Amino acid sequence: MDDATQYLQAPEAPAPSIGKGWVDFAEIGSALSPTYWGNELIKEMTGFDLFGSVGKFVAGDWEEMAKAGIALGNLADFCRAEGANLQQIATKLDAGWDGNAADGAYEYFTNVATTVMQLQEPLAGAPEKYIETAKGMWQLGSQATNLAEALVDSLIVAAAAAAAGTALVETGVGAVVGWGIAAIEIARAIQMISKLTAIAVTADMIVMTFISMIKMLENQISGFERFVLPADAYTFPAR
């Protein structure tokens, strides 16, 4: 018989490592992160937390999620091996035991073995879905991080340019240059906000698809609960 426990190994992270994707700017170190302070200033002035709003869609430890999928794949291998072991035991038991109790035991353990082996198929498909979702969310998180940083930088430049334009309004040329730069940066900011919105929508779709997959998996593996273990150990002989 195959030792089924050999498959119950701690899952390793997929290569290449995907990490979290979305950067928590507060963890970088406030004093070393102008972007963090820029977001704090925007939040103070407008009441809108850019990083918090984007982060709630893409933040997460996606490497751990991928490892969870790999663990389900290991469990699939365990179910295949353990189901085969149970069937071998039931067959061997039936060969040397006759009577109603023997027939009942054989039927029970054969059904259990079949159900355990049937768990393999839905569980075996889980790693691909988990890793696919984790990598997708990680990529979105990385894109969102870059866009959020660039957006805050553009807003800071726009504010500075607008302030300079206002201060130099009497010179004419200074006002045109200052407000011109501000307009360009605001246009860039609007484009980046649009891209961040698209990322949030895509992330939501990925998560909803994953939730549907989880519900389907739950339905596929729910059959085992009908096998209630006996309250007491079997006492031989019985007919």
Coordinates of N, CA and C in Angstrom, one line a residue:
M1 N 0.8 -1.2 0.0 CA 0.0 0.0 0.0 C 0.9 1.3 0.0
D2 N 0.3 2.3 -0.6 CA 1.0 3.6 -0.7 C 0.8 4.3 0.6
D3 N 1.9 4.9 1.2 CA 1.8 5.7 2.4 C 1.2 7.0 2.0
A4 N -0.1 7.2 2.3 CA -0.8 8.4 1.8 C -0.3 9.7 2.5
T5 N 0.3 9.5 3.7 CA 0.7 10.7 4.5 C 1.9 11.4 3.9
Q6 N 2.6 10.7 3.0 CA 3.8 11.3 2.3 C 3.4 12.6 1.5
Y7 N 2.1 12.6 1.1 CA 1.6 13.7 0.3 C 1.2 14.9 1.1
L8 N 1.1 14.8 2.4 CA 0.7 15.9 3.3 C 1.9 16.7 3.7
Q9 N 2.5 17.3 2.7 CA 3.7 18.1 3.0 C 3.3 19.6 3.0
A10 N 4.1 20.4 3.8 CA 3.9 21.8 3.8 C 4.1 22.4 2.4
P11 N 3.2 23.1 1.9 CA 3.3 23.7 0.5 C 4.4 24.7 0.4
E12 N 5.1 24.6 -0.7 CA 6.2 25.6 -1.0 C 5.6 26.7 -1.9
A13 N 6.1 27.9 -1.8 CA 5.7 29.0 -2.6 C 6.0 28.8 -4.1
P14 N 5.1 29.2 -4.9 CA 5.3 29.0 -6.4 C 6.5 29.9 -6.8
A15 N 7.2 29.4 -7.9 CA 8.3 30.2 -8.4 C 7.8 30.9 -9.7
P16 N 8.1 32.1 -10.0 CA 8.8 33.0 -9.0 C 7.8 33.5 -7.9
S17 N 8.4 33.9 -6.8 CA 7.6 34.3 -5.7 C 6.8 35.5 -6.0
I18 N 5.6 35.6 -5.6 CA 4.7 36.7 -6.0 C 4.5 37.7 -4.9
G19 N 4.7 37.3 -3.6 CA 4.5 38.3 -2.5 C 3.2 38.9 -2.5
K20 N 3.1 40.1 -2.0 CA 1.9 40.8 -1.8 C 1.5 41.7 -2.9
G21 N 2.4 42.2 -3.7 CA 2.0 43.0 -4.8 C 1.8 44.5 -4.4
W22 N 0.7 44.7 -3.7 CA 0.3 46.0 -3.3 C 1.2 46.4 -2.1
V23 N 1.8 47.6 -2.2 CA 2.7 48.0 -1.1 C 1.9 48.9 -0.1
D24 N 2.1 48.5 1.1 CA 1.6 49.4 2.2 C 2.6 50.5 2.4
F25 N 2.3 51.7 2.0 CA 3.2 52.8 2.0 C 3.5 53.2 3.5
A26 N 2.6 52.9 4.4 CA 2.9 53.2 5.8 C 4.0 52.4 6.3
E27 N 4.1 51.1 5.8 CA 5.2 50.2 6.3 C 6.6 50.6 5.7
I28 N 6.6 51.4 4.7 CA 7.9 51.7 4.1 C 8.7 52.6 5.1
G29 N 7.9 53.4 5.8 CA 8.6 54.3 6.8 C 8.1 55.7 6.4
S30 N 7.3 56.3 7.2 CA 6.7 57.6 6.9 C 7.7 58.7 6.5
A31 N 8.8 58.7 7.3 CA 9.8 59.8 7.1 C 10.5 59.6 5.8
L32 N 10.6 58.4 5.2 CA 11.3 58.1 4.0 C 10.4 58.0 2.8
S33 N 9.1 58.2 3.0 CA 8.2 58.0 1.9 C 7.4 59.3 1.6
P34 N 7.9 60.2 0.7 CA 7.1 61.4 0.3 C 5.7 61.0 -0.2
T35 N 5.6 59.9 -0.9 CA 4.3 59.4 -1.5 C 3.3 59.2 -0.3
Y36 N 3.8 58.6 0.7 CA 2.9 58.4 1.9 C 2.4 59.7 2.4
W37 N 3.3 60.7 2.6 CA 2.9 62.0 3.1 C 2.0 62.7 2.1
G38 N 2.3 62.5 0.8 CA 1.4 63.1 -0.2 C 0.0 62.6 0.0
N39 N -0.2 61.3 0.2 CA -1.5 60.8 0.3 C -2.1 61.3 1.6
E40 N -1.3 61.4 2.7 CA -1.9 61.9 3.9 C -2.3 63.3 3.8
L41 N -1.6 64.1 3.0 CA -2.0 65.5 2.7 C -3.3 65.6 2.0
I42 N -3.4 64.7 0.9 CA -4.7 64.7 0.1 C -5.8 64.2 1.0
K43 N -5.6 63.3 1.9 CA -6.6 62.8 2.8 C -7.1 63.9 3.7
E44 N -6.1 64.6 4.2 CA -6.4 65.7 5.2 C -7.3 66.8 4.5
M45 N -6.9 67.1 3.2 CA -7.6 68.2 2.5 C -8.9 67.8 1.9
T46 N -9.0 66.6 1.5 CA -10.3 66.2 0.7 C -11.1 65.1 1.5
G47 N -10.5 64.5 2.5 CA -11.2 63.4 3.2 C -11.2 62.1 2.4
F48 N -10.4 62.0 1.3 CA -10.4 60.8 0.5 C -9.0 60.1 0.7
D49 N -9.1 58.9 1.1 CA -7.8 58.1 1.3 C -7.6 57.3 0.0
L50 N -6.7 57.8 -0.8 CA -6.4 57.1 -2.1 C -5.9 55.7 -1.9
F51 N -4.8 55.6 -1.1 CA -4.2 54.3 -0.9 C -5.2 53.3 -0.2
G52 N -5.9 53.8 0.8 CA -6.9 52.9 1.4 C -7.9 52.4 0.5
S53 N -8.4 53.3 -0.4 CA -9.5 52.9 -1.3 C -9.0 51.9 -2.4
V54 N -7.8 52.1 -2.9 CA -7.2 51.2 -3.9 C -6.8 49.9 -3.2
G55 N -6.2 50.0 -2.0 CA -5.7 48.8 -1.3 C -6.7 47.8 -1.0
K56 N -7.9 48.3 -0.7 CA -9.0 47.3 -0.3 C -9.4 46.4 -1.4
F57 N -9.0 46.7 -2.6 CA -9.3 45.9 -3.8 C -8.2 44.9 -4.1
V58 N -7.0 45.3 -3.9 CA -5.8 44.5 -4.3 C -4.9 44.1 -3.2
A59 N -5.1 44.5 -2.0 CA -4.1 44.2 -0.9 C -4.4 42.7 -0.5
G60 N -3.3 42.0 -0.2 CA -3.4 40.7 0.3 C -2.1 39.9 0.2
D61 N -2.0 38.9 1.0 CA -0.7 38.1 0.9 C -1.0 37.0 -0.2
W62 N -0.8 37.3 -1.4 CA -1.2 36.4 -2.5 C -0.3 35.2 -2.6
E63 N 0.9 35.2 -2.0 CA 1.8 34.1 -2.0 C 1.2 33.0 -1.1
E64 N 0.6 33.4 0.1 CA 0.0 32.5 1.0 C -1.2 31.9 0.3
M65 N -1.9 32.6 -0.5 CA -3.1 32.1 -1.2 C -2.7 31.0 -2.2
A66 N -1.6 31.3 -2.9 CA -1.1 30.3 -3.8 C -0.7 29.0 -3.1
K67 N -0.1 29.2 -2.0 CA 0.4 28.0 -1.2 C -0.8 27.2 -0.7
A68 N -1.9 27.9 -0.4 CA -3.2 27.2 0.0 C -3.7 26.3 -1.1
G69 N -3.6 26.8 -2.3 CA -4.0 26.0 -3.5 C -3.1 24.8 -3.7
I70 N -1.8 25.0 -3.5 CA -0.9 23.9 -3.6 C -1.2 22.8 -2.5
A71 N -1.6 23.3 -1.3 CA -1.9 22.4 -0.2 C -3.1 21.5 -0.6
L72 N -4.1 22.1 -1.3 CA -5.3 21.4 -1.7 C -4.9 20.3 -2.7
G73 N -3.9 20.7 -3.6 CA -3.4 19.7 -4.5 C -2.7 18.5 -3.8
N74 N -2.0 18.8 -2.7 CA -1.4 17.7 -1.9 C -2.5 16.9 -1.3
L75 N -3.6 17.5 -0.9 CA -4.7 16.8 -0.3 C -5.3 15.9 -1.3
A76 N -5.4 16.3 -2.6 CA -5.9 15.5 -3.6 C -5.1 14.2 -3.8
D77 N -3.8 14.3 -3.8 CA -2.9 13.2 -3.9 C -3.2 12.2 -2.7
F78 N -3.3 12.8 -1.5 CA -3.6 12.0 -0.3 C -4.9 11.2 -0.5
C79 N -5.9 11.9 -0.9 CA -7.2 11.2 -1.1 C -7.2 10.1 -2.1
R80 N -6.4 10.3 -3.2 CA -6.3 9.2 -4.2 C -5.6 8.0 -3.5
A81 N -4.5 8.2 -2.8 CA -3.7 7.1 -2.2 C -4.5 6.5 -1.1
E82 N -5.1 7.3 -0.2 CA -5.8 6.7 0.9 C -7.1 6.0 0.5
G83 N -7.8 6.5 -0.5 CA -8.9 5.8 -1.0 C -8.6 4.4 -1.5
A84 N -7.4 4.3 -2.3 CA -7.0 3.1 -2.8 C -6.6 2.1 -1.6
N85 N -6.0 2.7 -0.6 CA -5.6 1.9 0.6 C -6.8 1.3 1.3
L86 N -7.9 2.1 1.4 CA -9.1 1.7 2.1 C -9.7 0.5 1.3
Q87 N -9.7 0.7 0.0 CA -10.3 -0.4 -0.9 C -9.5 -1.7 -0.8
Q88 N -8.2 -1.6 -0.7 CA -7.4 -2.8 -0.6 C -7.7 -3.5 0.8
I89 N -7.8 -2.7 1.8 CA -8.1 -3.3 3.1 C -9.5 -3.9 3.1
A90 N -10.5 -3.3 2.5 CA -11.8 -3.8 2.5 C -11.8 -5.1 1.7
T91 N -11.1 -5.2 0.6 CA -11.1 -6.4 -0.2 C -10.4 -7.5 0.5
K92 N -9.3 -7.2 1.2 CA -8.6 -8.2 2.0 C -9.4 -8.7 3.1
L93 N -10.1 -7.8 3.8 CA -11.0 -8.2 4.9 C -12.1 -9.1 4.4
D94 N -12.7 -8.8 3.3 CA -13.8 -9.6 2.7 C -13.4 -11.0 2.4
A95 N -12.1 -11.1 2.0 CA -11.7 -12.4 1.5 C -11.6 -13.4 2.7
G96 N -11.4 -13.0 3.9 CA -11.3 -13.9 5.0 C -12.5 -13.8 6.1
W97 N -13.6 -13.1 5.7 CA -14.7 -12.9 6.6 C -16.0 -13.0 5.9
D98 N -16.8 -13.9 6.4 CA -18.1 -14.1 5.8 C -19.3 -13.7 6.7
G99 N -20.4 -13.5 6.2 CA -21.6 -13.2 7.0 C -22.2 -11.9 6.7
N100 N -23.3 -11.6 7.3 CA -23.9 -10.3 7.1 C -23.1 -9.1 7.6
A101 N -22.4 -9.2 8.7 CA -21.6 -8.2 9.2 C -20.4 -7.9 8.2
A102 N -19.9 -9.0 7.7 CA -18.8 -8.9 6.7 C -19.2 -8.1 5.5
D103 N -20.4 -8.5 5.0 CA -20.9 -7.9 3.8 C -21.2 -6.4 4.0
G104 N -21.8 -6.1 5.2 CA -22.0 -4.7 5.6 C -20.8 -3.9 5.7
A105 N -19.7 -4.5 6.3 CA -18.5 -3.8 6.4 C -17.8 -3.5 5.1
Y106 N -17.9 -4.6 4.2 CA -17.3 -4.4 2.9 C -18.0 -3.3 2.1
E107 N -19.3 -3.3 2.2 CA -20.0 -2.3 1.4 C -19.7 -0.9 2.0
Y108 N -19.7 -0.8 3.3 CA -19.4 0.5 3.9 C -18.1 1.1 3.5
F109 N -17.0 0.2 3.7 CA -15.7 0.7 3.5 C -15.4 0.9 2.0
T110 N -16.1 0.1 1.1 CA -15.9 0.4 -0.3 C -16.5 1.7 -0.7
N111 N -17.7 2.0 -0.1 CA -18.3 3.3 -0.4 C -17.4 4.5 0.1
V112 N -16.9 4.3 1.3 CA -16.0 5.3 1.9 C -14.8 5.5 0.9
A113 N -14.2 4.4 0.5 CA -13.0 4.4 -0.3 C -13.3 5.1 -1.7
T114 N -14.4 4.8 -2.2 CA -14.8 5.4 -3.5 C -15.0 6.9 -3.3
T115 N -15.7 7.3 -2.2 CA -15.9 8.7 -2.0 C -14.6 9.5 -1.8
V116 N -13.7 8.9 -1.0 CA -12.4 9.5 -0.8 C -11.7 9.7 -2.1
M117 N -11.7 8.7 -2.9 CA -11.0 8.8 -4.2 C -11.7 9.8 -5.1
Q118 N -13.0 10.0 -5.0 CA -13.7 11.0 -5.8 C -13.4 12.4 -5.4
L119 N -12.9 12.6 -4.2 CA -12.5 13.9 -3.8 C -11.2 14.4 -4.5
Q120 N -10.5 13.5 -5.1 CA -9.3 13.8 -5.8 C -9.5 14.8 -6.9
E121 N -10.5 14.5 -7.8 CA -10.7 15.3 -9.0 C -11.0 16.8 -8.7
P122 N -12.0 17.1 -7.9 CA -12.2 18.5 -7.6 C -11.0 19.2 -6.9
L123 N -10.4 18.5 -6.0 CA -9.3 19.1 -5.3 C -8.1 19.3 -6.2
A124 N -7.9 18.4 -7.1 CA -6.7 18.5 -8.0 C -6.8 19.7 -8.9
G125 N -8.0 20.2 -9.2 CA -8.1 21.4 -10.0 C -7.9 22.7 -9.3
A126 N -7.9 22.6 -7.9 CA -7.8 23.8 -7.1 C -6.5 24.6 -7.2
P127 N -5.3 23.9 -7.2 CA -4.1 24.6 -7.3 C -4.0 25.6 -8.5
E128 N -4.4 25.2 -9.6 CA -4.3 26.1 -10.8 C -5.1 27.3 -10.6
K129 N -6.4 27.1 -10.1 CA -7.3 28.3 -9.9 C -6.7 29.2 -8.8
Y130 N -6.2 28.6 -7.7 CA -5.7 29.5 -6.6 C -4.5 30.3 -7.1
I131 N -3.5 29.6 -7.8 CA -2.3 30.3 -8.3 C -2.6 31.3 -9.3
E132 N -3.6 30.9 -10.2 CA -4.0 31.9 -11.3 C -4.6 33.2 -10.7
T133 N -5.4 33.0 -9.7 CA -6.1 34.1 -9.0 C -5.0 34.9 -8.2
A134 N -4.1 34.2 -7.5 CA -3.1 34.9 -6.7 C -2.2 35.7 -7.6
K135 N -1.7 35.1 -8.7 CA -0.8 35.9 -9.6 C -1.5 37.1 -10.2
G136 N -2.8 36.9 -10.6 CA -3.6 38.0 -11.2 C -3.7 39.1 -10.2
M137 N -4.0 38.8 -9.0 CA -4.2 39.9 -8.0 C -2.8 40.5 -7.6
W138 N -1.8 39.7 -7.6 CA -0.4 40.3 -7.4 C 0.0 41.3 -8.5
Q139 N -0.3 40.9 -9.7 CA 0.0 41.8 -10.8 C -0.8 43.1 -10.8
L140 N -2.1 42.9 -10.4 CA -2.9 44.1 -10.3 C -2.4 45.0 -9.2
G141 N -2.0 44.4 -8.1 CA -1.5 45.1 -6.9 C -0.2 45.9 -7.3
S142 N 0.7 45.2 -8.1 CA 1.9 45.9 -8.5 C 1.6 47.1 -9.4
Q143 N 0.7 46.9 -10.3 CA 0.3 48.0 -11.2 C -0.3 49.1 -10.4
A144 N -1.2 48.8 -9.5 CA -1.8 49.8 -8.6 C -0.8 50.6 -7.8
T145 N 0.2 49.9 -7.3 CA 1.2 50.6 -6.5 C 1.9 51.6 -7.3
N146 N 2.3 51.2 -8.5 CA 3.0 52.2 -9.4 C 2.2 53.4 -9.8
L147 N 0.9 53.1 -10.1 CA 0.0 54.1 -10.5 C -0.3 55.1 -9.3
A148 N -0.5 54.5 -8.1 CA -0.8 55.3 -7.0 C 0.3 56.3 -6.6
E149 N 1.6 55.7 -6.7 CA 2.7 56.6 -6.5 C 2.8 57.7 -7.5
A150 N 2.6 57.4 -8.8 CA 2.7 58.4 -9.8 C 1.6 59.4 -9.7
L151 N 0.4 58.9 -9.3 CA -0.8 59.8 -9.2 C -0.5 60.9 -8.1
V152 N 0.0 60.4 -6.9 CA 0.2 61.3 -5.8 C 1.3 62.3 -6.2
D153 N 2.3 61.8 -6.9 CA 3.4 62.7 -7.4 C 2.9 63.8 -8.3
S154 N 2.0 63.4 -9.3 CA 1.4 64.3 -10.2 C 0.5 65.4 -9.5
L155 N -0.2 64.9 -8.5 CA -1.0 65.9 -7.7 C -0.2 66.9 -6.9
I156 N 0.9 66.4 -6.4 CA 1.9 67.3 -5.7 C 2.5 68.3 -6.6
V157 N 2.9 67.8 -7.8 CA 3.5 68.8 -8.8 C 2.4 69.8 -9.3
A158 N 1.2 69.3 -9.5 CA 0.1 70.2 -9.9 C -0.2 71.2 -8.9
A159 N -0.2 70.8 -7.6 CA -0.5 71.8 -6.6 C 0.6 72.8 -6.5
A160 N 1.9 72.4 -6.6 CA 3.0 73.3 -6.5 C 3.0 74.2 -7.7
A161 N 2.7 73.7 -8.9 CA 2.7 74.5 -10.1 C 1.6 75.6 -10.1
A162 N 0.4 75.1 -9.6 CA -0.7 76.1 -9.4 C -0.4 77.2 -8.5
A163 N 0.3 76.8 -7.3 CA 0.6 77.8 -6.3 C 1.7 78.8 -6.9
A164 N 2.6 78.3 -7.7 CA 3.6 79.1 -8.3 C 3.0 80.1 -9.3
G165 N 2.0 79.5 -10.1 CA 1.3 80.3 -11.1 C 0.5 81.4 -10.4
T166 N -0.1 81.1 -9.3 CA -0.8 82.2 -8.6 C 0.1 83.2 -8.0
A167 N 1.2 82.8 -7.5 CA 2.2 83.7 -6.9 C 2.8 84.6 -8.0
L168 N 2.9 84.1 -9.2 CA 3.5 84.9 -10.3 C 2.5 85.5 -11.3
V169 N 1.2 85.6 -10.8 CA 0.2 86.0 -11.7 C 0.4 87.4 -12.3
E170 N 1.1 88.2 -11.6 CA 1.4 89.6 -12.1 C 2.4 89.6 -13.2
T171 N 3.2 88.6 -13.3 CA 4.2 88.6 -14.4 C 3.6 88.1 -15.7
G172 N 2.4 87.5 -15.7 CA 1.8 87.0 -16.9 C 2.4 85.7 -17.4
V173 N 3.6 85.7 -17.8 CA 4.3 84.5 -18.3 C 4.4 83.5 -17.2
G174 N 4.7 83.9 -16.0 CA 4.8 82.9 -14.9 C 3.5 82.3 -14.6
A175 N 2.4 83.0 -14.7 CA 1.1 82.4 -14.4 C 0.8 81.4 -15.5
V176 N 1.1 81.7 -16.7 CA 0.8 80.8 -17.8 C 1.6 79.5 -17.7
V177 N 2.8 79.6 -17.4 CA 3.7 78.4 -17.2 C 3.2 77.6 -16.0
G178 N 3.0 78.3 -14.9 CA 2.6 77.6 -13.7 C 1.3 76.8 -13.9
W179 N 0.3 77.5 -14.4 CA -1.0 76.9 -14.5 C -1.0 75.9 -15.7
G180 N -0.1 76.1 -16.7 CA 0.0 75.1 -17.8 C 0.5 73.8 -17.3
I181 N 1.6 73.9 -16.5 CA 2.1 72.6 -15.9 C 1.1 72.0 -15.0
A182 N 0.3 72.7 -14.2 CA -0.7 72.2 -13.4 C -1.8 71.5 -14.2
A183 N -2.1 72.1 -15.3 CA -3.2 71.5 -16.2 C -2.7 70.1 -16.7
I184 N -1.4 70.1 -17.2 CA -0.8 68.8 -17.7 C -0.8 67.7 -16.7
E185 N -0.4 68.1 -15.5 CA -0.3 67.1 -14.4 C -1.7 66.6 -14.0
I186 N -2.7 67.5 -14.0 CA -4.1 67.1 -13.6 C -4.6 66.2 -14.7
A187 N -4.3 66.5 -16.0 CA -4.7 65.6 -17.1 C -4.1 64.2 -16.9
R188 N -2.8 64.2 -16.5 CA -2.2 62.9 -16.3 C -2.8 62.2 -15.1
A189 N -3.2 62.9 -14.1 CA -3.8 62.4 -12.9 C -5.1 61.7 -13.2
I190 N -5.9 62.4 -14.0 CA -7.2 61.9 -14.4 C -7.1 60.6 -15.2
Q191 N -6.1 60.5 -16.0 CA -5.8 59.2 -16.8 C -5.4 58.1 -15.8
M192 N -4.6 58.4 -14.8 CA -4.2 57.4 -13.8 C -5.3 57.0 -12.9
I193 N -6.2 57.9 -12.6 CA -7.4 57.6 -11.8 C -8.3 56.6 -12.6
S194 N -8.4 56.9 -13.9 CA -9.2 56.0 -14.8 C -8.6 54.6 -14.8
K195 N -7.2 54.5 -14.9 CA -6.6 53.2 -14.9 C -6.7 52.5 -13.5
L196 N -6.7 53.2 -12.4 CA -6.8 52.6 -11.1 C -8.3 52.1 -10.9
T197 N -9.2 52.9 -11.5 CA -10.6 52.4 -11.4 C -10.8 51.1 -12.2
A198 N -10.1 51.0 -13.4 CA -10.2 49.8 -14.2 C -9.5 48.6 -13.4
I199 N -8.5 48.9 -12.7 CA -7.8 47.8 -11.9 C -8.7 47.3 -10.8
A200 N -9.4 48.3 -10.2 CA -10.3 47.9 -9.1 C -11.5 47.1 -9.6
V201 N -12.0 47.4 -10.8 CA -13.1 46.6 -11.4 C -12.6 45.2 -11.8
T202 N -11.4 45.2 -12.4 CA -10.8 43.9 -12.7 C -10.6 43.0 -11.5
A203 N -10.1 43.6 -10.5 CA -9.8 42.9 -9.2 C -11.1 42.3 -8.7
D204 N -12.2 43.1 -8.7 CA -13.5 42.7 -8.2 C -14.0 41.5 -9.0
M205 N -13.8 41.5 -10.3 CA -14.2 40.4 -11.2 C -13.5 39.2 -10.9
I206 N -12.2 39.3 -10.7 CA -11.3 38.1 -10.3 C -11.8 37.5 -9.0
V207 N -12.0 38.3 -8.0 CA -12.4 37.8 -6.7 C -13.8 37.1 -6.8
M208 N -14.7 37.7 -7.5 CA -16.1 37.1 -7.6 C -16.0 35.8 -8.4
T209 N -15.2 35.7 -9.4 CA -15.0 34.4 -10.1 C -14.4 33.4 -9.2
F210 N -13.4 33.8 -8.3 CA -12.8 32.9 -7.4 C -13.8 32.4 -6.4
I211 N -14.6 33.3 -5.9 CA -15.7 32.9 -4.9 C -16.6 31.9 -5.5
S212 N -17.0 32.1 -6.7 CA -17.9 31.1 -7.4 C -17.2 29.8 -7.5
M213 N -15.9 29.8 -7.8 CA -15.1 28.5 -7.8 C -15.1 27.8 -6.5
I214 N -14.9 28.6 -5.4 CA -14.9 28.0 -4.1 C -16.2 27.4 -3.7
K215 N -17.3 28.1 -4.1 CA -18.7 27.5 -3.8 C -18.9 26.2 -4.6
M216 N -18.4 26.2 -5.8 CA -18.5 25.0 -6.6 C -17.7 23.8 -6.0
L217 N -16.5 24.2 -5.6 CA -15.6 23.2 -4.9 C -16.3 22.6 -3.6
E218 N -16.9 23.5 -2.9 CA -17.5 23.1 -1.6 C -18.7 22.1 -1.9
N219 N -19.4 22.4 -3.0 CA -20.5 21.4 -3.3 C -19.9 20.1 -3.8
Q220 N -18.8 20.1 -4.5 CA -18.3 18.9 -5.0 C -17.6 18.0 -3.9
I221 N -17.2 18.6 -2.8 CA -16.6 17.8 -1.8 C -17.5 17.5 -0.6
S222 N -18.7 17.9 -0.7 CA -19.6 17.8 0.5 C -20.2 16.4 0.7
G223 N -20.0 15.5 -0.3 CA -20.6 14.1 -0.2 C -20.0 13.3 1.0
F224 N -18.8 13.6 1.4 CA -18.2 12.7 2.4 C -18.9 12.8 3.8
E225 N -19.6 13.9 4.0 CA -20.2 14.0 5.4 C -21.3 13.0 5.7
R226 N -21.8 12.3 4.6 CA -22.9 11.4 4.9 C -22.3 10.1 5.5
F227 N -21.0 9.9 5.5 CA -20.5 8.7 6.2 C -20.2 9.0 7.6
V228 N -21.1 8.6 8.5 CA -21.0 8.9 9.9 C -20.2 7.7 10.5
L229 N -19.2 8.0 11.3 CA -18.4 7.0 11.9 C -19.2 6.4 13.1
P230 N -19.0 5.1 13.3 CA -19.7 4.4 14.4 C -19.3 5.0 15.7
A231 N -20.2 5.0 16.7 CA -20.0 5.5 18.0 C -19.0 4.6 18.8
D232 N -19.1 3.3 18.5 CA -18.2 2.4 19.3 C -17.4 1.5 18.3
A233 N -16.3 1.0 18.8 CA -15.4 0.1 18.0 C -16.1 -1.2 17.8
Y234 N -15.8 -1.8 16.6 CA -16.4 -3.1 16.3 C -15.8 -4.2 17.2
T235 N -16.7 -5.1 17.7 CA -16.3 -6.2 18.5 C -16.5 -7.5 17.8
F236 N -15.4 -8.2 17.5 CA -15.5 -9.5 16.8 C -15.7 -10.7 17.8
P237 N -16.5 -11.7 17.4 CA -17.1 -11.9 16.1 C -18.6 -11.4 16.1
A238 N -19.1 -11.2 14.9 CA -20.5 -10.9 14.8 C -20.9 -11.5 13.4
R239 N -22.2 -11.8 13.4 CA -22.8 -12.4 12.2 C -24.0 -11.6 11.8

